[in-house]
Amino acid sequence: MEKELISIIVPCYNEQEVLPLFREEILRVTDGMSDKYPHLEFEFLFINDGSRDATLDILRDYSQDDGRFRYISFSRNFGKEAGMLAGLEHSKGDYAVILDADLQHPPEFIPQMYEYILSGAYDCTTTKRTSRKGEPKLLSFFSKSFYKVINKISQTRIEESTSDFRFMTRQMVDAILSMQEYNRFSKGIFSWVGFRTKYIEYENVERAAGKSTWNFWKLLKYAFDGIIAFSTAPLVFSVILAILLFIAAVILLIFAIAVASAFLGVLCAVCFVGGLQLFCTGVLGQYLAKTYMEVKKRPKYIIAEDEEIYKKRKDR
Ligand code: UDP
Ligand code: MG
């Protein structure tokens, strides 16, 4: 049977504590798969997203020990979206799997994910959390509301509670890579490209070690970026609001004239018109800011080192 390569892509930001655990677990799972399907081969592609700890040293060691371990090291922190993109762009596999380093995306699902695709019924397998155990209540609430809002206003349906843990065919990877936008919102991109997707449900697990780099504000920004990237509804919303405010201003003005208070009337009008203009400018500004970033065509990440560069430097 012809060989098939599976690329395992792992974005890493300050993951020194968890990497040894991850390596052990991923090797256990992939060795098991190779036993069952001897035609399968693996490459492990880590993206060091500007970590400040020993992540890079660990990745260097891994790539020295085992030729299947590769890495890309960014010149600074570019964010997980950039990490996933770099991983997909540099993967060579017939299939690509993206998963977190912290074992919150249990590698033991990978064989099952592969089998769904092997069956021919699907092009992609992903996971869906059935519980948000271990997550702050308020965060769950905001997260749920985010999916409600984005699915109301965007044509691209984004499944709630799906994670970035995905097994995809090369065709789907190439489709994703054909979307070269700067403001990347992967959850939206995965869904926009289509393909038959199988959702596997699983219980949320806590991080194996280290700590999450997300906080409330980062997640809020992520949510807004997602909405702006996949919907222009806020533009329509601002227009509707503007009309409503305009009507309210007119009524207030009539009222002010009725009680013969010129001051009240002027004040109301000034407030409303001022607020209204600021609001519309704000929304427009958001889109303009995004367009500005797209137009610049800046690189989405910068590579400072990979295993080949390191090897050359070391051998000299
Ligand atoms: N990550 C990254 N760049 C960042 C932040 C996170 O590559 O700027 C990686 C991180 O190493 C991990 C994954 O993205 O493998 C998910 O991050 P984390 O566990 O902090 O997020 P959470 O699981 O809390 O959503
Ligand atoms: Mg995590």
CSV table of N, CA and C in Angstrom, one decimal, residues 132-269:
chain,number,residue,atom,x,y,z
A,132,ARG,N,-18.3,22.5,29.8
A,132,ARG,CA,-17.3,23.6,30.0
A,132,ARG,C,-16.8,23.5,31.4
A,133,LYS,N,-16.7,22.2,31.9
A,133,LYS,CA,-16.2,22.0,33.2
A,133,LYS,C,-14.8,22.7,33.4
A,134,GLY,N,-14.6,23.3,34.6
A,134,GLY,CA,-13.3,23.9,34.9
A,134,GLY,C,-13.1,25.3,34.3
A,135,GLU,N,-14.2,25.7,33.6
A,135,GLU,CA,-14.1,27.1,33.0
A,135,GLU,C,-15.0,28.0,33.9
A,136,PRO,N,-14.5,29.2,34.1
A,136,PRO,CA,-15.3,30.2,35.0
A,136,PRO,C,-16.7,30.3,34.4
A,137,LYS,N,-17.8,30.4,35.2
A,137,LYS,CA,-19.2,30.5,34.8
A,137,LYS,C,-19.4,31.7,33.9
A,138,LEU,N,-18.8,32.8,34.3
A,138,LEU,CA,-19.0,34.1,33.5
A,138,LEU,C,-18.5,33.9,32.1
A,139,LEU,N,-17.3,33.2,32.0
A,139,LEU,CA,-16.7,33.0,30.7
A,139,LEU,C,-17.6,32.2,29.8
A,140,SER,N,-18.1,31.1,30.4
A,140,SER,CA,-19.0,30.2,29.6
A,140,SER,C,-20.2,31.0,29.1
A,141,PHE,N,-20.7,31.9,30.0
A,141,PHE,CA,-21.9,32.7,29.6
A,141,PHE,C,-21.6,33.6,28.4
A,142,PHE,N,-20.4,34.3,28.5
A,142,PHE,CA,-20.1,35.2,27.4
A,142,PHE,C,-19.8,34.4,26.1
A,143,SER,N,-19.2,33.2,26.3
A,143,SER,CA,-18.8,32.4,25.2
A,143,SER,C,-20.1,31.9,24.4
A,144,LYS,N,-21.1,31.4,25.2
A,144,LYS,CA,-22.3,31.0,24.7
A,144,LYS,C,-23.0,32.1,23.9
A,145,SER,N,-23.0,33.3,24.5
A,145,SER,CA,-23.7,34.5,23.9
A,145,SER,C,-23.0,34.8,22.6
A,146,PHE,N,-21.7,34.7,22.6
A,146,PHE,CA,-20.9,35.0,21.4
A,146,PHE,C,-21.4,34.2,20.2
A,147,TYR,N,-21.5,32.9,20.4
A,147,TYR,CA,-22.0,32.0,19.3
A,147,TYR,C,-23.4,32.3,18.9
A,148,LYS,N,-24.2,32.7,19.9
A,148,LYS,CA,-25.6,33.0,19.5
A,148,LYS,C,-25.6,34.3,18.6
A,149,VAL,N,-24.8,35.3,19.0
A,149,VAL,CA,-24.8,36.5,18.2
A,149,VAL,C,-24.2,36.3,16.9
A,150,ILE,N,-23.0,35.6,16.8
A,150,ILE,CA,-22.4,35.5,15.5
A,150,ILE,C,-23.2,34.6,14.6
A,151,ASN,N,-23.9,33.6,15.1
A,151,ASN,CA,-24.7,32.8,14.2
A,151,ASN,C,-26.0,33.5,13.7
A,152,LYS,N,-26.4,34.5,14.5
A,152,LYS,CA,-27.6,35.3,14.0
A,152,LYS,C,-27.2,36.3,12.9
A,153,ILE,N,-26.0,36.8,13.0
A,153,ILE,CA,-25.6,37.9,12.1
A,153,ILE,C,-24.7,37.5,11.0
A,154,SER,N,-24.1,36.3,11.0
A,154,SER,CA,-23.2,35.9,10.0
A,154,SER,C,-23.8,34.8,9.1
A,155,GLN,N,-23.5,34.8,7.8
A,155,GLN,CA,-24.0,33.7,6.9
A,155,GLN,C,-23.2,32.4,7.2
A,156,THR,N,-22.0,32.6,7.7
A,156,THR,CA,-21.2,31.4,7.9
A,156,THR,C,-21.5,30.8,9.3
A,157,ARG,N,-22.0,29.6,9.3
A,157,ARG,CA,-22.4,29.0,10.6
A,157,ARG,C,-21.2,28.6,11.4
A,158,ILE,N,-21.1,29.0,12.6
A,158,ILE,CA,-20.0,28.6,13.5
A,158,ILE,C,-20.5,27.8,14.6
A,159,GLU,N,-20.2,26.5,14.6
A,159,GLU,CA,-20.7,25.6,15.7
A,159,GLU,C,-20.2,26.0,17.0
A,160,GLU,N,-21.1,25.9,18.0
A,160,GLU,CA,-20.6,26.2,19.4
A,160,GLU,C,-19.7,25.2,19.9
A,161,SER,N,-18.8,25.6,20.8
A,161,SER,CA,-18.0,24.7,21.5
A,161,SER,C,-17.0,23.8,20.7
A,162,THR,N,-16.9,24.1,19.4
A,162,THR,CA,-15.9,23.3,18.6
A,162,THR,C,-14.5,23.9,19.0
A,163,SER,N,-13.5,23.0,18.9
A,163,SER,CA,-12.2,23.5,19.3
A,163,SER,C,-11.4,23.5,18.0
A,164,ASP,N,-10.1,24.0,18.2
A,164,ASP,CA,-9.2,24.0,17.0
A,164,ASP,C,-8.6,22.7,16.7
A,165,PHE,N,-9.0,21.7,17.5
A,165,PHE,CA,-8.5,20.3,17.4
A,165,PHE,C,-9.1,19.7,16.1
A,166,ARG,N,-8.3,19.5,15.0
A,166,ARG,CA,-8.9,19.1,13.8
A,166,ARG,C,-8.0,18.1,13.0
A,167,PHE,N,-8.6,17.2,12.3
A,167,PHE,CA,-8.0,16.3,11.4
A,167,PHE,C,-8.5,16.5,10.1
A,168,MET,N,-7.6,16.9,9.1
A,168,MET,CA,-8.2,17.3,7.8
A,168,MET,C,-7.4,16.7,6.6
A,169,THR,N,-8.1,16.6,5.5
A,169,THR,CA,-7.4,16.1,4.3
A,169,THR,C,-6.6,17.2,3.7
A,170,ARG,N,-5.6,16.8,2.8
A,170,ARG,CA,-4.8,17.8,2.2
A,170,ARG,C,-5.7,18.8,1.4
A,171,GLN,N,-6.8,18.3,0.8
A,171,GLN,CA,-7.6,19.2,0.0
A,171,GLN,C,-8.2,20.3,0.9
A,172,MET,N,-8.6,19.9,2.1
A,172,MET,CA,-9.2,21.0,3.0
A,172,MET,C,-8.1,21.9,3.4
A,173,VAL,N,-6.9,21.4,3.7
A,173,VAL,CA,-5.8,22.3,4.1
A,173,VAL,C,-5.5,23.3,3.0
A,174,ASP,N,-5.4,22.8,1.7
A,174,ASP,CA,-5.2,23.7,0.6
A,174,ASP,C,-6.2,24.8,0.5
A,175,ALA,N,-7.5,24.4,0.7
A,175,ALA,CA,-8.6,25.3,0.7
A,175,ALA,C,-8.4,26.4,1.7
A,176,ILE,N,-8.0,26.0,2.9
A,176,ILE,CA,-7.8,26.9,4.0
A,176,ILE,C,-6.6,27.9,3.7
A,177,LEU,N,-5.6,27.3,3.1
A,177,LEU,CA,-4.4,28.1,2.7
A,177,LEU,C,-4.7,29.1,1.6
A,178,SER,N,-5.8,28.8,0.8
A,178,SER,CA,-6.1,29.7,-0.3
A,178,SER,C,-6.8,31.0,0.3
A,179,MET,N,-7.1,31.0,1.6
A,179,MET,CA,-7.7,32.2,2.2
A,179,MET,C,-6.6,32.9,2.9
A,180,GLN,N,-6.1,33.9,2.2
A,180,GLN,CA,-4.9,34.6,2.6
A,180,GLN,C,-5.2,35.9,3.4
A,181,GLU,N,-6.3,35.9,4.2
A,181,GLU,CA,-6.6,37.1,4.8
A,181,GLU,C,-5.7,37.4,6.1
A,182,TYR,N,-5.6,38.6,6.4
A,182,TYR,CA,-4.7,39.0,7.5
A,182,TYR,C,-5.3,38.7,8.9
A,183,ASN,N,-6.6,39.2,9.0
A,183,ASN,CA,-7.3,39.0,10.2
A,183,ASN,C,-7.9,37.6,10.2
A,184,ARG,N,-7.2,36.6,10.7
A,184,ARG,CA,-7.6,35.2,10.6
A,184,ARG,C,-8.4,34.8,11.8
A,185,PHE,N,-9.6,34.3,11.5
A,185,PHE,CA,-10.5,33.8,12.6
A,185,PHE,C,-10.8,32.3,12.1
A,186,SER,N,-9.9,31.4,12.6
A,186,SER,CA,-9.9,30.1,12.1
A,186,SER,C,-11.2,29.4,12.2
A,187,LYS,N,-11.9,29.6,13.3
A,187,LYS,CA,-13.2,28.9,13.5
A,187,LYS,C,-14.1,29.2,12.3
A,188,GLY,N,-14.1,30.5,11.9
A,188,GLY,CA,-14.9,30.9,10.8
A,188,GLY,C,-14.4,30.3,9.4
A,189,ILE,N,-13.0,30.4,9.3
A,189,ILE,CA,-12.4,29.9,8.0
A,189,ILE,C,-12.7,28.4,7.8
A,190,PHE,N,-12.6,27.6,8.9
A,190,PHE,CA,-12.8,26.2,8.8
A,190,PHE,C,-14.2,25.9,8.3
A,191,SER,N,-15.2,26.7,8.8
A,191,SER,CA,-16.5,26.5,8.5
A,191,SER,C,-16.8,27.0,7.1
A,192,TRP,N,-16.2,28.2,6.7
A,192,TRP,CA,-16.4,28.8,5.4
A,192,TRP,C,-16.0,27.9,4.2
A,193,VAL,N,-14.9,27.2,4.4
A,193,VAL,CA,-14.4,26.3,3.3
A,193,VAL,C,-15.3,25.1,3.0
A,194,GLY,N,-16.2,24.8,4.0
A,194,GLY,CA,-17.1,23.7,3.8
A,194,GLY,C,-16.5,22.4,4.1
A,195,PHE,N,-16.7,21.4,3.3
A,195,PHE,CA,-16.2,20.0,3.5
A,195,PHE,C,-17.1,19.3,4.5
A,196,ARG,N,-17.2,18.0,4.3
A,196,ARG,CA,-18.0,17.2,5.3
A,196,ARG,C,-17.2,17.0,6.6
A,197,THR,N,-17.8,17.4,7.6
A,197,THR,CA,-17.1,17.4,8.9
A,197,THR,C,-17.8,16.6,10.0
A,198,LYS,N,-17.1,15.7,10.6
A,198,LYS,CA,-17.6,14.9,11.7
A,198,LYS,C,-17.2,15.5,13.0
A,199,TYR,N,-18.2,15.7,13.9
A,199,TYR,CA,-18.0,16.2,15.2
A,199,TYR,C,-17.9,15.1,16.2
A,200,ILE,N,-16.8,15.0,16.9
A,200,ILE,CA,-16.7,14.0,18.0
A,200,ILE,C,-16.9,14.7,19.3
A,201,GLU,N,-17.8,14.2,20.2
A,201,GLU,CA,-18.0,14.9,21.4
A,201,GLU,C,-17.0,14.5,22.5
A,202,TYR,N,-16.6,15.4,23.3
A,202,TYR,CA,-15.7,15.0,24.4
A,202,TYR,C,-15.8,15.9,25.6
A,203,GLU,N,-15.5,15.4,26.8
A,203,GLU,CA,-15.6,16.2,28.0
A,203,GLU,C,-14.4,17.1,28.1
A,204,ASN,N,-14.6,18.3,28.5
A,204,ASN,CA,-13.5,19.2,28.6
A,204,ASN,C,-12.4,18.7,29.6
A,205,VAL,N,-11.2,18.8,29.3
A,205,VAL,CA,-10.1,18.4,30.2
A,205,VAL,C,-9.3,19.6,30.6
A,206,GLU,N,-8.7,19.5,31.8
A,206,GLU,CA,-7.9,20.7,32.2
A,206,GLU,C,-6.5,20.5,31.6
A,207,ARG,N,-5.8,21.6,31.5
A,207,ARG,CA,-4.4,21.7,31.1
A,207,ARG,C,-3.5,20.7,31.9
A,208,ALA,N,-2.6,20.0,31.2
A,208,ALA,CA,-1.8,19.1,31.9
A,208,ALA,C,-0.8,19.8,32.8
A,209,ALA,N,-0.2,20.9,32.3
A,209,ALA,CA,0.7,21.7,33.1
A,209,ALA,C,0.8,23.1,32.5
A,210,GLY,N,1.5,24.0,33.2
A,210,GLY,CA,1.6,25.3,32.7
A,210,GLY,C,0.3,26.1,32.9
A,211,LYS,N,0.3,27.3,32.3
A,211,LYS,CA,-1.0,28.0,32.4
A,211,LYS,C,-1.5,28.6,31.1
A,212,SER,N,-2.8,28.8,31.0
A,212,SER,CA,-3.4,29.4,29.8
A,212,SER,C,-3.0,30.8,29.7
A,213,THR,N,-2.8,31.3,28.4
A,213,THR,CA,-2.4,32.6,28.2
A,213,THR,C,-3.7,33.5,27.9
A,214,TRP,N,-4.8,32.9,27.9
A,214,TRP,CA,-6.0,33.7,27.6
A,214,TRP,C,-6.5,34.3,28.9
A,215,ASN,N,-7.1,35.5,28.7
A,215,ASN,CA,-7.8,36.1,29.8
A,215,ASN,C,-9.1,36.7,29.2
A,216,PHE,N,-9.9,37.3,30.0
A,216,PHE,CA,-11.2,37.8,29.6
A,216,PHE,C,-11.0,38.8,28.4
A,217,TRP,N,-10.1,39.7,28.5
A,217,TRP,CA,-10.0,40.8,27.5
A,217,TRP,C,-9.5,40.2,26.2
A,218,LYS,N,-8.6,39.3,26.3
A,218,LYS,CA,-8.1,38.6,25.1
A,218,LYS,C,-9.2,37.9,24.3
A,219,LEU,N,-10.1,37.2,25.1
A,219,LEU,CA,-11.2,36.5,24.6
A,219,LEU,C,-12.2,37.4,24.0
A,220,LEU,N,-12.4,38.6,24.7
A,220,LEU,CA,-13.4,39.5,24.2
A,220,LEU,C,-12.9,40.1,22.8
A,221,LYS,N,-11.7,40.4,22.7
A,221,LYS,CA,-11.1,40.9,21.5
A,221,LYS,C,-11.2,39.8,20.4
A,222,TYR,N,-11.0,38.6,20.7
A,222,TYR,CA,-11.1,37.4,19.8
A,222,TYR,C,-12.5,37.4,19.3
A,223,ALA,N,-13.5,37.5,20.2
A,223,ALA,CA,-14.9,37.5,19.8
A,223,ALA,C,-15.2,38.6,18.8
A,224,PHE,N,-14.8,39.8,19.1
A,224,PHE,CA,-15.1,41.0,18.2
A,224,PHE,C,-14.4,40.8,16.9
A,225,ASP,N,-13.2,40.3,16.9
A,225,ASP,CA,-12.5,40.1,15.6
A,225,ASP,C,-13.2,39.1,14.8
A,226,GLY,N,-13.7,38.1,15.4
A,226,GLY,CA,-14.5,37.0,14.7
A,226,GLY,C,-15.7,37.6,14.1
A,227,ILE,N,-16.5,38.5,14.8
A,227,ILE,CA,-17.7,39.1,14.3
A,227,ILE,C,-17.3,40.0,13.1
A,228,ILE,N,-16.3,40.8,13.3
A,228,ILE,CA,-16.0,41.8,12.2
A,228,ILE,C,-15.4,41.0,11.0
A,229,ALA,N,-14.7,39.9,11.2
A,229,ALA,CA,-14.1,39.2,10.1
A,229,ALA,C,-15.2,38.5,9.3
A,230,PHE,N,-16.3,38.0,10.0
A,230,PHE,CA,-17.2,37.2,9.3
A,230,PHE,C,-18.6,37.8,9.1
A,231,SER,N,-18.7,39.1,9.4
A,231,SER,CA,-20.1,39.7,9.2
A,231,SER,C,-19.9,41.2,9.0
A,232,THR,N,-20.8,41.7,8.2
A,232,THR,CA,-20.9,43.2,8.1
A,232,THR,C,-22.1,43.7,8.8
A,233,ALA,N,-22.8,42.8,9.5
A,233,ALA,CA,-24.1,43.2,10.2
A,233,ALA,C,-23.9,44.4,11.1
A,234,PRO,N,-22.8,44.6,11.8
A,234,PRO,CA,-22.7,45.8,12.7
A,234,PRO,C,-22.9,47.1,11.9
A,235,LEU,N,-22.5,47.1,10.6
A,235,LEU,CA,-22.7,48.2,9.8
A,235,LEU,C,-24.2,48.6,9.6
A,236,VAL,N,-25.0,47.5,9.3
A,236,VAL,CA,-26.4,47.7,9.1
A,236,VAL,C,-27.0,48.1,10.5
A,237,PHE,N,-26.6,47.5,11.5
A,237,PHE,CA,-27.1,47.8,12.9
A,237,PHE,C,-26.9,49.3,13.2
A,238,SER,N,-25.7,49.8,12.8
A,238,SER,CA,-25.4,51.2,13.1
A,238,SER,C,-26.3,52.1,12.3
A,239,VAL,N,-26.7,51.7,11.1
A,239,VAL,CA,-27.6,52.5,10.3
A,239,VAL,C,-29.0,52.5,10.9
A,240,ILE,N,-29.5,51.4,11.4
A,240,ILE,CA,-30.8,51.3,12.0
A,240,ILE,C,-30.8,52.1,13.3
A,241,LEU,N,-29.8,52.0,14.1
A,241,LEU,CA,-29.7,52.7,15.3
A,241,LEU,C,-29.7,54.2,15.0
A,242,ALA,N,-29.0,54.6,14.0
A,242,ALA,CA,-28.9,56.0,13.6
A,242,ALA,C,-30.3,56.6,13.3
A,243,ILE,N,-31.0,55.8,12.5
A,243,ILE,CA,-32.4,56.2,12.1
A,243,ILE,C,-33.3,56.4,13.4
A,244,LEU,N,-33.2,55.4,14.3
A,244,LEU,CA,-34.0,55.4,15.5
A,244,LEU,C,-33.6,56.7,16.3
A,245,LEU,N,-32.4,56.9,16.5
A,245,LEU,CA,-31.9,58.0,17.2
A,245,LEU,C,-32.4,59.3,16.6
A,246,PHE,N,-32.4,59.3,15.3
A,246,PHE,CA,-32.8,60.5,14.6
A,246,PHE,C,-34.2,60.8,14.8
A,247,ILE,N,-35.0,59.8,14.8
A,247,ILE,CA,-36.5,59.9,15.0
A,247,ILE,C,-36.7,60.4,16.5
A,248,ALA,N,-36.0,59.8,17.4
A,248,ALA,CA,-36.1,60.2,18.8
A,248,ALA,C,-35.7,61.7,19.0
A,249,ALA,N,-34.7,62.1,18.3
A,249,ALA,CA,-34.2,63.5,18.4
A,249,ALA,C,-35.3,64.4,17.9
A,250,VAL,N,-35.9,64.1,16.8
A,250,VAL,CA,-37.0,64.9,16.3
A,250,VAL,C,-38.1,65.0,17.3
A,251,ILE,N,-38.6,63.9,17.8
A,251,ILE,CA,-39.7,63.9,18.8
A,251,ILE,C,-39.3,64.8,20.0
A,252,LEU,N,-38.1,64.6,20.5
A,252,LEU,CA,-37.6,65.4,21.6
A,252,LEU,C,-37.6,66.9,21.3
A,253,LEU,N,-37.3,67.2,20.1
A,253,LEU,CA,-37.2,68.6,19.7
A,253,LEU,C,-38.6,69.2,19.7
A,254,ILE,N,-39.6,68.4,19.2
A,254,ILE,CA,-41.0,68.9,19.1
A,254,ILE,C,-41.4,69.1,20.6
A,255,PHE,N,-41.1,68.2,21.5
A,255,PHE,CA,-41.4,68.3,22.9
A,255,PHE,C,-40.8,69.5,23.5
A,256,ALA,N,-39.6,69.8,23.2
A,256,ALA,CA,-38.9,70.9,23.7
A,256,ALA,C,-39.5,72.2,23.3
A,257,ILE,N,-40.0,72.2,22.0
A,257,ILE,CA,-40.7,73.4,21.5
A,257,ILE,C,-42.0,73.6,22.2
A,258,ALA,N,-42.7,72.5,22.4
A,258,ALA,CA,-44.0,72.5,23.1
A,258,ALA,C,-43.9,73.2,24.5
A,259,VAL,N,-42.9,72.8,25.2
A,259,VAL,CA,-42.7,73.4,26.6
A,259,VAL,C,-41.9,74.7,26.5
A,260,ALA,N,-41.6,75.1,25.3
A,260,ALA,CA,-40.9,76.3,25.0
A,260,ALA,C,-39.5,76.4,25.7
A,261,SER,N,-38.8,75.3,25.7
A,261,SER,CA,-37.4,75.3,26.3
A,261,SER,C,-36.4,75.1,25.2
A,262,ALA,N,-35.9,76.2,24.7
A,262,ALA,CA,-35.0,76.2,23.6
A,262,ALA,C,-33.7,75.5,24.0
A,263,PHE,N,-33.3,75.7,25.3
A,263,PHE,CA,-32.1,75.2,25.8
A,263,PHE,C,-32.1,73.6,25.8
A,264,LEU,N,-33.3,73.1,26.3
A,264,LEU,CA,-33.5,71.7,26.4
A,264,LEU,C,-33.4,71.1,25.0
A,265,GLY,N,-34.1,71.7,24.1
A,265,GLY,CA,-34.1,71.3,22.7
A,265,GLY,C,-32.8,71.2,22.1
A,266,VAL,N,-32.0,72.2,22.2
A,266,VAL,CA,-30.7,72.3,21.6
A,266,VAL,C,-29.8,71.2,22.3
A,267,LEU,N,-29.9,71.1,23.6
A,267,LEU,CA,-29.1,70.1,24.3
A,267,LEU,C,-29.4,68.7,23.8
A,268,CYS,N,-30.7,68.4,23.7
A,268,CYS,CA,-31.1,67.0,23.2
A,268,CYS,C,-30.5,66.8,21.8
A,269,ALA,N,-30.7,67.7,21.0
A,269,ALA,CA,-30.3,67.5,19.6
A,269,ALA,C,-28.8,67.3,19.5
